[in-house]
Amino acid sequence: MQTCLPRLGHRLLFRSPRSNLLFKPPGTILRNFSGSPSRHVTFKELEALERRIADIPLERYRNFCIVAHVDHGKSTLSDRLLELTGTIKAGDNKQVLDKLEVERERGITVKAQTCNMIYNYKGDDYLLHLVDTPGHVDFRAEVSRSYAGCGGALLLVDASQGIQAQTVANFYMAFSLGLELIPVINKIDLPSANVPWALDQVKQNLELDTDRAVMVSAKSGKNVEAVLPQVIQYIPPPVGDVKKPLKLLLMDSWYDNYRGVILLVRIFDGHVKAGDWLTSFATGLKYHVGEVGIMYPDQTPQTMLRAGQVGYIYFNPSMKRSQEAKVGDTYTTVGSENLVEPLPGFEEPKPMVFVAVYPVDPSGYKHLEDSIQQIILNDRSVTLQKESSEALGSGWRMGFLGTLHCSVFEDRLRQEHGASIVITPPTVPCKVIWRDGREVEIRNPAEFPEEEIAMNRITEVQEPYVLATITLPEEYVGKVIELCESNRGSQKDLHYFTSTQVILKYDLPLTHLVDDFFGKIKGITKGYATLDYEDAGWRRSSLVKLQLMVNKVPVDAVARVVHTSQVERLGKQWVTKFKEHVDRQMFEVVIQAAAGRRIVGRETIKPFRKDVLQKLHASDVSRRRKLLEKQKEGRKKLKGE
């Protein structure tokens, strides 16, 4: 029972039901994928911790998160708060709550991580629940879910950089939910720090009370002790009643190879303990609770979770199918279904970047599918739809919140599951209406009718459109309009909803939206724009199949259906890019891009050539010509002409 699996982080200590011996079950895999500085706790420490938590009333609970723009010091401040409350030992702690390997490699927070702390303030113990959130826009879904379990937030601002894009976005999100915000000015010890300027930005742009602001240096720990008293004073306790029937919200989940799916939950009413039977409002399935506990900072078992707390639950027998864990679902005890009103859940953001994903080895399809499902369990903002390719076989069309989100997903597949994938641009369906009235939706470009057939038998071709709503500062309006127009957009509306913020609405073809349109908007607006979209139906369009040909032989695997206005630009890009990846041969290789019968791009790779005239010196010209003709005939045979 004492064995440990390598690379799987720390294990928890449990008490055997038949004795007081402590053991570590070999299947206890925590969310941290690399060792963290947190310590193992003994049984006596567990009992003391539980008694201390049980003595804290609901009025002395505080649930809060730290939000900021990327690289403003959220994870570092979290480390100092954990050290201040004794949750972890003081020392060389670096991003303790960044538990994924990809987070430590890149130095960014990808997953919102939670931890409970006990803080003694004026002689009373307070139970604090901290959430460290990502700062990059691609992971904004993590921030929105974190707000659901919190009564307020620390809004962190870099004293040298001031308010930036995600600072503003997180502020508006919290403001719309009615959360209390406490400004924290970080990195005050930097030579370039300008604290009065940062405070003035907070007051002028966000209209927050700077009297409650705290100036700290999270790296050195300067004035960090002033943060938690502000949290206790200004952030309200959670609302709940431990005597009511159980009502809990599923906030997050992750997969354990031995325990199955583990749930992170917020208790709104009632209590839950090991041995209870719970039922899901979304699926109607019933589960037997195997263990409950809190993150302190790792999984620490408790006898009971009460109203107002955030903790983890796993079932016994375990929840094996990841699809059963629906983030935003409400659970209650069996028999209380009619007494509890389900919670509204979360509104998940829509994907902005789409890619087609295929296994490198087709025989690894099943393993890759299981790996993708397990990561999606922990990252619900990824969308998944099956897709196939003539060249690459079966795969999936996946939607992400941004290019960084896609890159991190690929890294997690490789690091956590040893899976390798091929990523290609996605295909967008089109609709063909035939003269006999049939409507056929085509998803594979190889099935698109040839030009001769299209002229005689097809009435029209349609492509899907979306209505895109872009919110942006007024100084970027011209650049965004220019981008939309260049992507065949049609403007529907433009109006100011504040003196500096503009709402712009455009009808856009879906094929341009999936081509990292949001990434282009972020680039030209420095990250300040937001994008939302909805289906706008099918529109008549002038589409043609663009093919790549090598020595006049079509390569169907890379064919695409594109708009006629994009044909020449894409055709030239294709042949130039393809030439870089084709080796020089003993014969001439001609690469062409063709739209129907029209050639729109061409590149030629010259052949290797033997100098057959090398041995001739003062020979007659007819002798030279004879050798060259002989070489030419040999090349024709080599090409099979």
XYZ file of C-alpha atoms in Angstrom, residues 174-474:
301
model
C -17.074 40.858 -12.342
C -19.052 44.101 -12.351
C -21.906 42.473 -14.304
C -22.092 39.711 -11.669
C -22.163 42.169 -8.775
C -18.862 41.018 -7.233
C -16.863 43.150 -4.816
C -13.505 44.208 -6.286
C -10.393 45.164 -4.323
C -7.624 46.845 -6.376
C -4.123 45.529 -5.649
C -1.156 47.379 -7.168
C 1.678 44.864 -7.605
C 5.423 45.130 -8.397
C 5.829 48.408 -6.492
C 9.530 47.609 -5.958
C 10.395 47.788 -9.672
C 12.499 50.780 -10.772
C 9.898 51.526 -13.471
C 6.937 51.329 -11.051
C 4.591 54.338 -11.025
C 2.077 53.721 -8.240
C 0.201 57.094 -8.398
C -0.264 56.664 -12.164
C -1.584 53.093 -11.715
C -3.989 54.220 -8.976
C -5.212 57.079 -11.154
C -5.905 54.612 -14.001
C -7.925 52.403 -11.639
C -9.945 55.393 -10.462
C -10.501 57.036 -13.850
C -11.047 53.983 -16.088
C -12.666 51.504 -13.696
C -14.217 53.956 -11.203
C -13.085 51.842 -8.248
C -12.497 53.221 -4.768
C -8.713 53.539 -4.458
C -8.984 54.041 -0.679
C -9.328 50.273 -0.320
C -6.432 49.574 -2.737
C -3.377 47.696 -1.439
C 0.168 48.333 -2.712
C 2.315 45.178 -2.618
C 5.327 43.437 -4.060
C 4.325 39.792 -4.376
C 7.858 38.710 -5.297
C 9.514 40.144 -2.195
C 6.445 39.805 0.049
C 6.356 43.527 0.832
C 3.011 44.587 2.406
C 1.308 41.288 1.394
C -0.007 40.967 4.971
C -2.351 43.919 4.262
C -4.276 42.016 1.565
C -6.253 39.470 3.610
C -7.673 42.023 6.121
C -9.109 43.880 3.120
C -10.616 40.613 1.833
C -12.284 39.967 5.188
C -13.546 43.542 5.467
C -14.938 44.109 1.963
C -15.801 40.717 0.433
C -19.106 39.340 1.788
C -19.462 35.772 3.098
C -21.230 33.214 0.886
C -24.988 32.799 1.277
C -26.292 29.350 2.222
C -28.156 27.254 4.785
C -26.653 24.019 6.058
C -30.117 22.844 7.212
C -31.688 22.947 3.744
C -31.563 20.010 1.283
C -28.223 19.646 -0.486
C -27.680 21.859 -3.543
C -24.213 21.868 -5.105
C -22.799 23.196 -8.368
C -20.252 21.271 -10.452
C -17.549 23.861 -11.236
C -14.749 21.727 -12.683
C -13.623 18.111 -13.057
C -10.556 16.084 -13.901
C -9.772 12.422 -14.548
C -7.914 10.001 -12.278
C -6.802 6.646 -13.678
C -7.871 4.828 -10.498
C -10.722 6.905 -9.067
C -12.333 7.936 -12.334
C -13.804 11.423 -12.593
C -13.187 13.764 -9.631
C -15.513 16.761 -9.249
C -14.757 20.238 -7.904
C -18.011 21.546 -6.391
C -19.423 24.598 -4.626
C -21.932 23.782 -1.854
C -24.820 26.292 -1.869
C -27.122 24.600 0.685
C -27.001 21.559 2.925
C -24.006 19.292 3.406
C -22.470 16.233 1.771
C -20.381 13.417 3.229
C -19.001 10.031 2.238
C -21.792 7.451 1.945
C -24.449 9.868 0.631
C -26.319 9.115 -2.591
C -26.432 12.019 -5.044
C -28.363 12.531 -8.258
C -27.596 14.782 -11.228
C -30.255 17.137 -12.593
C -28.674 17.056 -16.069
C -28.364 13.289 -16.556
C -30.661 11.851 -13.852
C -27.932 9.359 -12.878
C -27.316 8.432 -9.228
C -23.924 8.128 -7.526
C -22.576 6.930 -4.173
C -20.118 9.377 -2.588
C -16.783 7.730 -1.844
C -14.894 10.688 -0.400
C -15.174 14.445 0.091
C -12.421 16.916 0.860
C -10.819 20.290 0.286
C -7.780 21.490 -1.658
C -5.202 22.386 1.040
C -3.405 22.943 -1.356
C -3.630 19.307 -2.515
C -6.551 16.922 -2.027
C -7.133 16.680 1.730
C -10.025 14.412 2.869
C -12.724 15.732 5.202
C -15.664 14.105 6.949
C -18.127 16.618 5.502
C -18.468 19.601 3.167
C -20.938 22.269 4.299
C -22.842 25.150 2.707
C -20.463 27.872 1.541
C -17.486 25.576 1.024
C -15.706 24.618 -2.189
C -14.194 21.128 -2.303
C -13.811 17.921 -4.257
C -15.935 14.771 -4.460
C -15.305 11.398 -6.010
C -17.768 8.541 -6.225
C -17.477 4.854 -5.347
C -18.126 3.089 -7.667
C -16.485 5.809 -9.707
C -17.891 7.934 -12.506
C -16.057 6.294 -15.408
C -17.545 8.176 -18.355
C -16.241 11.720 -18.638
C -19.381 12.779 -20.561
C -21.442 12.367 -17.362
C -19.626 15.247 -15.644
C -21.329 18.312 -17.124
C -19.799 21.542 -15.809
C -22.585 23.773 -14.472
C -24.732 20.773 -13.457
C -26.615 20.768 -10.135
C -26.520 17.776 -7.760
C -28.660 16.971 -4.745
C -29.305 13.996 -2.491
C -31.550 11.233 -3.813
C -35.136 11.977 -2.757
C -34.680 15.769 -2.640
C -35.104 16.385 -6.370
C -38.492 18.076 -5.949
C -37.258 20.267 -3.076
C -34.308 21.826 -4.907
C -34.357 24.275 -7.804
C -31.447 23.581 -10.192
C -28.875 26.339 -10.626
C -28.638 28.119 -14.011
C -25.146 26.787 -14.768
C -22.567 28.485 -17.005
C -22.741 30.126 -20.398
C -19.696 28.726 -22.159
C -17.872 31.013 -24.626
C -17.948 30.102 -28.284
C -14.821 28.726 -29.985
C -12.845 31.194 -32.090
C -10.157 29.004 -33.705
C -10.975 25.746 -35.482
C -8.528 23.038 -36.527
C -8.751 19.507 -37.861
C -6.872 16.993 -35.688
C -5.693 13.537 -36.809
C -3.522 10.862 -35.179
C 0.012 10.558 -36.586
C -0.510 6.778 -36.676
C -4.080 5.714 -37.646
C -3.768 2.686 -35.325
C -3.612 5.101 -32.367
C -7.077 6.533 -33.061
C -8.765 4.946 -30.028
C -6.004 5.956 -27.609
C -6.054 9.513 -28.942
C -9.857 9.682 -28.626
C -9.682 8.622 -24.949
C -6.883 11.134 -24.302
C -8.838 13.993 -25.901
C -11.958 13.125 -23.884
C -9.992 13.164 -20.619
C -8.500 16.603 -21.314
C -11.857 17.986 -22.457
C -13.237 16.826 -19.102
C -10.814 19.331 -17.547
C -11.275 21.966 -20.276
C -14.918 22.361 -21.261
C -14.277 25.288 -23.605
C -13.001 22.867 -26.294
C -15.587 21.712 -28.850
C -15.301 18.370 -30.624
C -16.827 17.049 -33.837
C -15.775 14.044 -35.924
C -14.198 14.650 -39.333
C -12.469 12.552 -41.995
C -9.827 13.127 -44.661
C -8.840 11.020 -47.653
C -5.161 11.449 -46.842
C -5.179 11.378 -43.029
C -8.164 9.143 -42.236
C -10.524 9.676 -39.298
C -10.065 12.636 -37.005
C -11.866 15.501 -35.305
C -12.735 19.113 -35.961
C -11.909 20.978 -32.748
C -12.741 24.508 -31.675
C -10.572 26.546 -29.276
C -10.759 30.000 -27.724
C -7.520 31.065 -29.397
C -4.249 29.924 -30.929
C -2.490 29.722 -27.528
C -5.363 27.595 -26.240
C -4.834 25.218 -29.181
C -1.067 25.086 -28.610
C -1.475 24.334 -24.895
C -3.996 21.579 -25.682
C -1.479 19.958 -28.035
C 1.249 20.160 -25.358
C -1.027 18.559 -22.763
C -1.828 15.692 -25.126
C 1.865 15.038 -25.602
C 2.973 15.478 -21.979
C 0.093 13.843 -20.099
C -0.892 11.101 -22.539
C 2.076 10.596 -24.864
C -0.122 11.280 -27.906
C 1.061 12.946 -31.125
C -1.306 14.677 -33.524
C -1.368 16.275 -36.966
C -3.131 19.666 -37.092
C -4.548 20.960 -40.382
C -6.919 23.805 -41.346
C -10.562 22.744 -40.954
C -13.064 22.272 -43.743
C -16.249 24.326 -43.837
C -19.316 22.701 -45.433
C -21.082 24.122 -48.467
C -24.512 23.415 -49.922
C -25.173 22.522 -53.575
C -28.682 23.019 -55.000
C -29.262 20.932 -58.141
C -31.678 21.764 -60.957
C -33.952 18.874 -59.949
C -34.499 20.513 -56.516
C -32.109 18.358 -54.473
C -30.010 20.077 -51.773
C -26.759 18.321 -50.908
C -24.445 19.452 -48.086
C -20.816 18.747 -48.984
C -18.210 18.415 -46.231
C -15.392 16.817 -48.223
C -13.904 19.089 -50.945
C -13.132 16.015 -53.065
C -16.912 15.537 -53.490
C -17.472 19.059 -54.846
C -18.781 18.869 -58.457
C -16.382 19.585 -61.296
C -16.786 22.799 -63.289
C -18.358 21.078 -66.321
C -21.046 19.458 -64.164
C -21.640 22.646 -62.177
C -22.398 24.712 -65.291
C -25.118 22.363 -66.565
C -26.754 20.755 -63.529
C -26.400 23.121 -60.549
C -28.718 26.029 -59.799
C -26.596 27.641 -57.077
C -23.971 27.009 -54.405
C -24.346 28.323 -50.842
C -21.955 28.782 -47.907
C -22.672 29.340 -44.175
C -22.533 32.853 -42.702
C -22.349 34.133 -39.121
C -23.411 37.429 -37.556
C -20.303 38.652 -35.716
C -20.628 41.188 -32.887
C -17.352 42.967 -32.116
C -16.924 45.228 -29.072
C -13.854 47.462 -29.224
C -12.417 50.870 -28.242
C -13.225 53.623 -30.717
